[in-house]
């Protein structure tokens, strides 16, 4: 079986369209390729420079933070020097030997011992705490003096769990929130055990608080654009500083695209997706302190220049492709102008049944084709008229032949009914039947056209069913379901009478009762006629045989009426008229005709 190409297939395109598409695609692809390669190279180059530049900037900040920690460690080193260490231990032992509240002299001595450490010269130092072994602690804050804290015990401090009392090295604890301050700031702490020379057991502890405000000063001028976030983490991955978000004091998690394994690297810079948008995540790790500086920067800010280049590249590609399409249209239509004239002439020729004059265009190849078609058109017109007239005559003859089959068949059944009534002694009913039959044939005699209104056809059908009612009596139950809007619609005469006759003949149930329904409905596009019986139904094999006969248009005993209706539908309505048969054994049969209204 040959399959025709769909209308969208390239072979069915006009020649001008093919030229336009091919030329436009070639030029557009070339322009797009050059633009894409240029943009990709520039984009990768700029992203590479950005990934290298930002870690360098963060590395400088990390070095400043190393200096900050060294300043704090200077205080602990000063506390271990011989004169300062002895002074601190003597003051702590004196405070520890007194009652819960040390004397004013002892407090002044603690104060002077802290002042000897020259902590005032260290702008990064926020405060210093001296813990005695048993009594309490003395807290000194820069610029505010000192205060005795009687209930402060170093063993209850959060950093005590990480402290190795036997180690002489200071404990760099990291970030902690102060409990005894109203504003509860976060500070960085270093704890130094204090011992007598040659002793193993600590006699006290020095706690140095580093202000994190200095980190804010360091990063004040570091701005990577709107919505950028900068974090400083201590060696325990606790957030010491958070610019652009309030997360100071929290433990770091992988929400910002870096996990513990990646944070352990000295440096890393890569693009990742956060909150459904692309970000550059960069960090540096200090080899000296273990502190990390992390920057989370929206890629949109970093790639503003790339975005401009992208749009300019896209604009250039669109402009170049537009010029290519315009040039292709001009070239294609200039080359195919005479072919299009030929196509338009052929269309006019077809619409006018090949009667339109066909003028000669040029003397080139197109002109020769045009002349040959002009001569051929005249001959085709003569042949069309001959075939058309022959087809009309043959169709009319076939329709009349089908109509003539109905009349004798109908007359035979009607006379059979009258014979049955006379034989059974029902002469009165036979007389009424003869009158009804005369009315029916009077209807045929006066009707001189194939199409009649549904109202006239239903009047005939009711007369016919009245005559059948005389024969069957109460065994025949008739129900009409007629859409009043359908009555003016015209349809072929006696179109569904064979269906009604079949329903009466084969539609009885096991008791002999015949329940017949004629249902006619009108929709916007179709007129639906259904003849329904509640009889025994048609077996599946018999129904398949009937459908095969209808499709093959072949006679089969017992289906002459259905075949007649099916043939008339095809001849009159072509493919727009349809017939459906639904049947189920024990539940009856429905035969439906669907006629177009347009």
PDB file of N, CA and C in Angstrom, residues 386-454:
ATOM      1  N   UNK A 386     -18.005  14.280 -19.847  1.00  0.00           N
ATOM      2  CA  UNK A 386     -18.540  12.967 -20.207  1.00  0.00           C
ATOM      3  C   UNK A 386     -18.629  12.050 -18.981  1.00  0.00           C
ATOM      4  N   UNK A 387     -17.554  12.001 -18.193  1.00  0.00           N
ATOM      5  CA  UNK A 387     -17.545  11.134 -17.006  1.00  0.00           C
ATOM      6  C   UNK A 387     -18.564  11.603 -15.971  1.00  0.00           C
ATOM      7  N   UNK A 388     -18.693  12.901 -15.801  1.00  0.00           N
ATOM      8  CA  UNK A 388     -19.602  13.451 -14.794  1.00  0.00           C
ATOM      9  C   UNK A 388     -21.055  13.097 -15.118  1.00  0.00           C
ATOM     10  N   UNK A 389     -21.414  13.292 -16.385  1.00  0.00           N
ATOM     11  CA  UNK A 389     -22.793  12.980 -16.781  1.00  0.00           C
ATOM     12  C   UNK A 389     -23.069  11.488 -16.627  1.00  0.00           C
ATOM     13  N   UNK A 390     -22.085  10.650 -17.000  1.00  0.00           N
ATOM     14  CA  UNK A 390     -22.270   9.205 -16.876  1.00  0.00           C
ATOM     15  C   UNK A 390     -22.426   8.797 -15.412  1.00  0.00           C
ATOM     16  N   UNK A 391     -21.654   9.405 -14.517  1.00  0.00           N
ATOM     17  CA  UNK A 391     -21.725   9.076 -13.094  1.00  0.00           C
ATOM     18  C   UNK A 391     -23.075   9.468 -12.506  1.00  0.00           C
ATOM     19  N   UNK A 392     -23.570  10.656 -12.879  1.00  0.00           N
ATOM     20  CA  UNK A 392     -24.864  11.106 -12.352  1.00  0.00           C
ATOM     21  C   UNK A 392     -25.973  10.167 -12.780  1.00  0.00           C
ATOM     22  N   UNK A 393     -25.976   9.782 -14.072  1.00  0.00           N
ATOM     23  CA  UNK A 393     -27.021   8.893 -14.560  1.00  0.00           C
ATOM     24  C   UNK A 393     -26.958   7.536 -13.850  1.00  0.00           C
ATOM     25  N   UNK A 394     -25.736   7.015 -13.665  1.00  0.00           N
ATOM     26  CA  UNK A 394     -25.605   5.723 -13.011  1.00  0.00           C
ATOM     27  C   UNK A 394     -26.049   5.783 -11.545  1.00  0.00           C
ATOM     28  N   UNK A 395     -25.743   6.851 -10.862  1.00  0.00           N
ATOM     29  CA  UNK A 395     -26.128   6.992  -9.461  1.00  0.00           C
ATOM     30  C   UNK A 395     -27.645   7.110  -9.321  1.00  0.00           C
ATOM     31  N   UNK A 396     -28.264   7.919 -10.182  1.00  0.00           N
ATOM     32  CA  UNK A 396     -29.724   8.055 -10.128  1.00  0.00           C
ATOM     33  C   UNK A 396     -30.400   6.720 -10.394  1.00  0.00           C
ATOM     34  N   UNK A 397     -29.850   5.963 -11.344  1.00  0.00           N
ATOM     35  CA  UNK A 397     -30.456   4.664 -11.662  1.00  0.00           C
ATOM     36  C   UNK A 397     -30.331   3.703 -10.480  1.00  0.00           C
ATOM     37  N   UNK A 398     -29.197   3.749  -9.776  1.00  0.00           N
ATOM     38  CA  UNK A 398     -29.009   2.846  -8.657  1.00  0.00           C
ATOM     39  C   UNK A 398     -29.940   3.212  -7.500  1.00  0.00           C
ATOM     40  N   UNK A 399     -30.113   4.524  -7.259  1.00  0.00           N
ATOM     41  CA  UNK A 399     -31.020   4.948  -6.183  1.00  0.00           C
ATOM     42  C   UNK A 399     -32.446   4.510  -6.480  1.00  0.00           C
ATOM     43  N   UNK A 400     -32.879   4.714  -7.738  1.00  0.00           N
ATOM     44  CA  UNK A 400     -34.246   4.302  -8.091  1.00  0.00           C
ATOM     45  C   UNK A 400     -34.397   2.791  -8.001  1.00  0.00           C
ATOM     46  N   UNK A 401     -33.324   2.055  -8.333  1.00  0.00           N
ATOM     47  CA  UNK A 401     -33.396   0.602  -8.225  1.00  0.00           C
ATOM     48  C   UNK A 401     -33.593   0.169  -6.772  1.00  0.00           C
ATOM     49  N   UNK A 402     -32.866   0.820  -5.875  1.00  0.00           N
ATOM     50  CA  UNK A 402     -33.033   0.509  -4.458  1.00  0.00           C
ATOM     51  C   UNK A 402     -34.429   0.869  -3.973  1.00  0.00           C
ATOM     52  N   UNK A 403     -34.921   2.022  -4.465  1.00  0.00           N
ATOM     53  CA  UNK A 403     -36.268   2.434  -4.059  1.00  0.00           C
ATOM     54  C   UNK A 403     -37.308   1.444  -4.564  1.00  0.00           C
ATOM     55  N   UNK A 404     -37.060   0.938  -5.776  1.00  0.00           N
ATOM     56  CA  UNK A 404     -38.028  -0.002  -6.354  1.00  0.00           C
ATOM     57  C   UNK A 404     -38.015  -1.337  -5.608  1.00  0.00           C
ATOM     58  N   UNK A 405     -36.868  -1.659  -4.955  1.00  0.00           N
ATOM     59  CA  UNK A 405     -36.817  -2.889  -4.161  1.00  0.00           C
ATOM     60  C   UNK A 405     -37.676  -2.779  -2.919  1.00  0.00           C
ATOM     61  N   UNK A 406     -37.791  -1.589  -2.387  1.00  0.00           N
ATOM     62  CA  UNK A 406     -38.560  -1.398  -1.159  1.00  0.00           C
ATOM     63  C   UNK A 406     -40.048  -1.599  -1.404  1.00  0.00           C
ATOM     64  N   UNK A 407     -40.537  -1.017  -2.498  1.00  0.00           N
ATOM     65  CA  UNK A 407     -41.987  -1.033  -2.732  1.00  0.00           C
ATOM     66  C   UNK A 407     -42.545  -2.465  -2.834  1.00  0.00           C
ATOM     67  N   UNK A 408     -42.011  -3.366  -3.704  1.00  0.00           N
ATOM     68  CA  UNK A 408     -42.562  -4.727  -3.756  1.00  0.00           C
ATOM     69  C   UNK A 408     -42.400  -5.472  -2.433  1.00  0.00           C
ATOM     70  N   UNK A 409     -41.266  -5.284  -1.794  1.00  0.00           N
ATOM     71  CA  UNK A 409     -41.034  -5.954  -0.525  1.00  0.00           C
ATOM     72  C   UNK A 409     -42.048  -5.497   0.516  1.00  0.00           C
ATOM     73  N   UNK A 410     -42.255  -4.188   0.547  1.00  0.00           N
ATOM     74  CA  UNK A 410     -43.219  -3.636   1.495  1.00  0.00           C
ATOM     75  C   UNK A 410     -44.639  -4.113   1.163  1.00  0.00           C
ATOM     76  N   UNK A 411     -44.998  -4.125  -0.152  1.00  0.00           N
ATOM     77  CA  UNK A 411     -46.329  -4.564  -0.576  1.00  0.00           C
ATOM     78  C   UNK A 411     -46.536  -6.033  -0.215  1.00  0.00           C
ATOM     79  N   UNK A 412     -45.500  -6.847  -0.414  1.00  0.00           N
ATOM     80  CA  UNK A 412     -45.622  -8.263  -0.103  1.00  0.00           C
ATOM     81  C   UNK A 412     -45.914  -8.479   1.377  1.00  0.00           C
ATOM     82  N   UNK A 413     -45.177  -7.761   2.238  1.00  0.00           N
ATOM     83  CA  UNK A 413     -45.386  -7.908   3.678  1.00  0.00           C
ATOM     84  C   UNK A 413     -46.760  -7.395   4.098  1.00  0.00           C
ATOM     85  N   UNK A 414     -47.196  -6.297   3.446  1.00  0.00           N
ATOM     86  CA  UNK A 414     -48.511  -5.741   3.793  1.00  0.00           C
ATOM     87  C   UNK A 414     -49.623  -6.707   3.401  1.00  0.00           C
ATOM     88  N   UNK A 415     -49.541  -7.282   2.197  1.00  0.00           N
ATOM     89  CA  UNK A 415     -50.555  -8.234   1.760  1.00  0.00           C
ATOM     90  C   UNK A 415     -50.544  -9.479   2.636  1.00  0.00           C
ATOM     91  N   UNK A 416     -49.364  -9.886   3.082  1.00  0.00           N
ATOM     92  CA  UNK A 416     -49.263 -11.033   3.972  1.00  0.00           C
ATOM     93  C   UNK A 416     -49.988 -10.755   5.289  1.00  0.00           C
ATOM     94  N   UNK A 417     -49.878  -9.519   5.723  1.00  0.00           N
ATOM     95  CA  UNK A 417     -50.578  -9.136   6.958  1.00  0.00           C
ATOM     96  C   UNK A 417     -52.089  -9.194   6.753  1.00  0.00           C
ATOM     97  N   UNK A 418     -52.571  -8.659   5.594  1.00  0.00           N
ATOM     98  CA  UNK A 418     -54.015  -8.669   5.314  1.00  0.00           C
ATOM     99  C   UNK A 418     -54.529 -10.102   5.181  1.00  0.00           C
ATOM    100  N   UNK A 419     -53.730 -10.962   4.530  1.00  0.00           N
ATOM    101  CA  UNK A 419     -54.137 -12.359   4.391  1.00  0.00           C
ATOM    102  C   UNK A 419     -54.291 -13.018   5.753  1.00  0.00           C
ATOM    103  N   UNK A 420     -53.358 -12.710   6.638  1.00  0.00           N
ATOM    104  CA  UNK A 420     -53.402 -13.286   7.980  1.00  0.00           C
ATOM    105  C   UNK A 420     -54.664 -12.820   8.714  1.00  0.00           C
ATOM    106  N   UNK A 421     -55.019 -11.540   8.546  1.00  0.00           N
ATOM    107  CA  UNK A 421     -56.196 -11.011   9.247  1.00  0.00           C
ATOM    108  C   UNK A 421     -57.486 -11.668   8.699  1.00  0.00           C
ATOM    109  N   UNK A 422     -57.565 -11.818   7.371  1.00  0.00           N
ATOM    110  CA  UNK A 422     -58.776 -12.407   6.777  1.00  0.00           C
ATOM    111  C   UNK A 422     -58.894 -13.869   7.154  1.00  0.00           C
ATOM    112  N   UNK A 423     -57.731 -14.568   7.130  1.00  0.00           N
ATOM    113  CA  UNK A 423     -57.746 -15.990   7.445  1.00  0.00           C
ATOM    114  C   UNK A 423     -58.166 -16.239   8.887  1.00  0.00           C
ATOM    115  N   UNK A 424     -57.785 -15.298   9.756  1.00  0.00           N
ATOM    116  CA  UNK A 424     -58.128 -15.466  11.175  1.00  0.00           C
ATOM    117  C   UNK A 424     -59.532 -14.960  11.483  1.00  0.00           C
ATOM    118  N   UNK A 425     -60.261 -14.523  10.449  1.00  0.00           N
ATOM    119  CA  UNK A 425     -61.641 -14.078  10.645  1.00  0.00           C
ATOM    120  C   UNK A 425     -61.765 -12.663  11.148  1.00  0.00           C
ATOM    121  N   UNK A 426     -60.725 -11.911  11.150  1.00  0.00           N
ATOM    122  CA  UNK A 426     -60.774 -10.530  11.642  1.00  0.00           C
ATOM    123  C   UNK A 426     -60.994  -9.600  10.453  1.00  0.00           C
ATOM    124  N   UNK A 427     -62.160  -9.723   9.887  1.00  0.00           N
ATOM    125  CA  UNK A 427     -62.484  -8.963   8.667  1.00  0.00           C
ATOM    126  C   UNK A 427     -62.508  -7.472   8.924  1.00  0.00           C
ATOM    127  N   UNK A 428     -62.982  -7.074  10.114  1.00  0.00           N
ATOM    128  CA  UNK A 428     -63.022  -5.657  10.438  1.00  0.00           C
ATOM    129  C   UNK A 428     -61.610  -5.085  10.459  1.00  0.00           C
ATOM    130  N   UNK A 429     -60.685  -5.816  11.087  1.00  0.00           N
ATOM    131  CA  UNK A 429     -59.286  -5.357  11.125  1.00  0.00           C
ATOM    132  C   UNK A 429     -58.677  -5.382   9.733  1.00  0.00           C
ATOM    133  N   UNK A 430     -59.085  -6.395   8.908  1.00  0.00           N
ATOM    134  CA  UNK A 430     -58.551  -6.451   7.547  1.00  0.00           C
ATOM    135  C   UNK A 430     -59.013  -5.260   6.732  1.00  0.00           C
ATOM    136  N   UNK A 431     -60.289  -4.840   6.964  1.00  0.00           N
ATOM    137  CA  UNK A 431     -60.805  -3.673   6.244  1.00  0.00           C
ATOM    138  C   UNK A 431     -60.030  -2.421   6.625  1.00  0.00           C
ATOM    139  N   UNK A 432     -59.755  -2.266   7.937  1.00  0.00           N
ATOM    140  CA  UNK A 432     -58.962  -1.114   8.370  1.00  0.00           C
ATOM    141  C   UNK A 432     -57.556  -1.174   7.782  1.00  0.00           C
ATOM    142  N   UNK A 433     -57.007  -2.387   7.669  1.00  0.00           N
ATOM    143  CA  UNK A 433     -55.685  -2.531   7.094  1.00  0.00           C
ATOM    144  C   UNK A 433     -55.662  -2.151   5.631  1.00  0.00           C
ATOM    145  N   UNK A 434     -56.744  -2.520   4.901  1.00  0.00           N
ATOM    146  CA  UNK A 434     -56.788  -2.165   3.480  1.00  0.00           C
ATOM    147  C   UNK A 434     -56.835  -0.653   3.325  1.00  0.00           C
ATOM    148  N   UNK A 435     -57.621  -0.008   4.189  1.00  0.00           N
ATOM    149  CA  UNK A 435     -57.699   1.470   4.124  1.00  0.00           C
ATOM    150  C   UNK A 435     -56.325   2.075   4.407  1.00  0.00           C
ATOM    151  N   UNK A 436     -55.633   1.546   5.461  1.00  0.00           N
ATOM    152  CA  UNK A 436     -54.305   2.067   5.796  1.00  0.00           C
ATOM    153  C   UNK A 436     -53.330   1.829   4.652  1.00  0.00           C
ATOM    154  N   UNK A 437     -53.430   0.643   4.009  1.00  0.00           N
ATOM    155  CA  UNK A 437     -52.534   0.337   2.886  1.00  0.00           C
ATOM    156  C   UNK A 437     -52.793   1.277   1.717  1.00  0.00           C
ATOM    157  N   UNK A 438     -54.075   1.586   1.484  1.00  0.00           N
ATOM    158  CA  UNK A 438     -54.404   2.531   0.405  1.00  0.00           C
ATOM    159  C   UNK A 438     -53.803   3.896   0.691  1.00  0.00           C
ATOM    160  N   UNK A 439     -53.859   4.336   1.963  1.00  0.00           N
ATOM    161  CA  UNK A 439     -53.247   5.630   2.315  1.00  0.00           C
ATOM    162  C   UNK A 439     -51.740   5.599   2.096  1.00  0.00           C
ATOM    163  N   UNK A 440     -51.132   4.466   2.417  1.00  0.00           N
ATOM    164  CA  UNK A 440     -49.692   4.369   2.248  1.00  0.00           C
ATOM    165  C   UNK A 440     -49.284   4.457   0.784  1.00  0.00           C
ATOM    166  N   UNK A 441     -50.020   3.747  -0.080  1.00  0.00           N
ATOM    167  CA  UNK A 441     -49.668   3.801  -1.505  1.00  0.00           C
ATOM    168  C   UNK A 441     -50.078   5.115  -2.147  1.00  0.00           C
ATOM    169  N   UNK A 442     -51.076   5.768  -1.570  1.00  0.00           N
ATOM    170  CA  UNK A 442     -51.413   7.107  -2.046  1.00  0.00           C
ATOM    171  C   UNK A 442     -50.238   8.055  -1.758  1.00  0.00           C
ATOM    172  N   UNK A 443     -49.587   7.836  -0.607  1.00  0.00           N
ATOM    173  CA  UNK A 443     -48.404   8.634  -0.255  1.00  0.00           C
ATOM    174  C   UNK A 443     -47.302   8.423  -1.295  1.00  0.00           C
ATOM    175  N   UNK A 444     -47.101   7.156  -1.711  1.00  0.00           N
ATOM    176  CA  UNK A 444     -46.084   6.886  -2.733  1.00  0.00           C
ATOM    177  C   UNK A 444     -46.471   7.448  -4.090  1.00  0.00           C
ATOM    178  N   UNK A 445     -47.749   7.435  -4.361  1.00  0.00           N
ATOM    179  CA  UNK A 445     -48.192   7.882  -5.681  1.00  0.00           C
ATOM    180  C   UNK A 445     -48.017   9.380  -5.864  1.00  0.00           C
ATOM    181  N   UNK A 446     -48.291  10.145  -4.814  1.00  0.00           N
ATOM    182  CA  UNK A 446     -48.209  11.596  -4.941  1.00  0.00           C
ATOM    183  C   UNK A 446     -46.789  12.104  -4.726  1.00  0.00           C
ATOM    184  N   UNK A 447     -45.928  11.271  -4.091  1.00  0.00           N
ATOM    185  CA  UNK A 447     -44.560  11.745  -3.830  1.00  0.00           C
ATOM    186  C   UNK A 447     -43.738  11.626  -5.108  1.00  0.00           C
ATOM    187  N   UNK A 448     -43.203  12.761  -5.574  1.00  0.00           N
ATOM    188  CA  UNK A 448     -42.455  12.762  -6.827  1.00  0.00           C
ATOM    189  C   UNK A 448     -40.995  13.194  -6.616  1.00  0.00           C
ATOM    190  N   UNK A 449     -40.533  13.139  -5.392  1.00  0.00           N
ATOM    191  CA  UNK A 449     -39.148  13.510  -5.140  1.00  0.00           C
ATOM    192  C   UNK A 449     -38.541  12.546  -4.130  1.00  0.00           C
ATOM    193  N   UNK A 450     -37.208  12.432  -4.156  1.00  0.00           N
ATOM    194  CA  UNK A 450     -36.507  11.494  -3.282  1.00  0.00           C
ATOM    195  C   UNK A 450     -36.533  11.942  -1.831  1.00  0.00           C
ATOM    196  N   UNK A 451     -36.360  13.256  -1.550  1.00  0.00           N
ATOM    197  CA  UNK A 451     -36.260  13.765  -0.197  1.00  0.00           C
ATOM    198  C   UNK A 451     -37.621  14.248   0.297  1.00  0.00           C
ATOM    199  N   UNK A 452     -37.969  13.897   1.555  1.00  0.00           N
ATOM    200  CA  UNK A 452     -39.209  14.344   2.192  1.00  0.00           C
ATOM    201  C   UNK A 452     -38.859  14.829   3.585  1.00  0.00           C
ATOM    202  N   UNK A 453     -39.767  15.599   4.163  1.00  0.00           N
ATOM    203  CA  UNK A 453     -39.530  16.063   5.531  1.00  0.00           C
ATOM    204  C   UNK A 453     -39.759  14.912   6.501  1.00  0.00           C
ATOM    205  N   UNK A 454     -39.120  15.011   7.655  1.00  0.00           N
ATOM    206  CA  UNK A 454     -39.285  13.988   8.691  1.00  0.00           C
ATOM    207  C   UNK A 454     -40.735  13.943   9.166  1.00  0.00           C
TER     208      UNK A 454
END
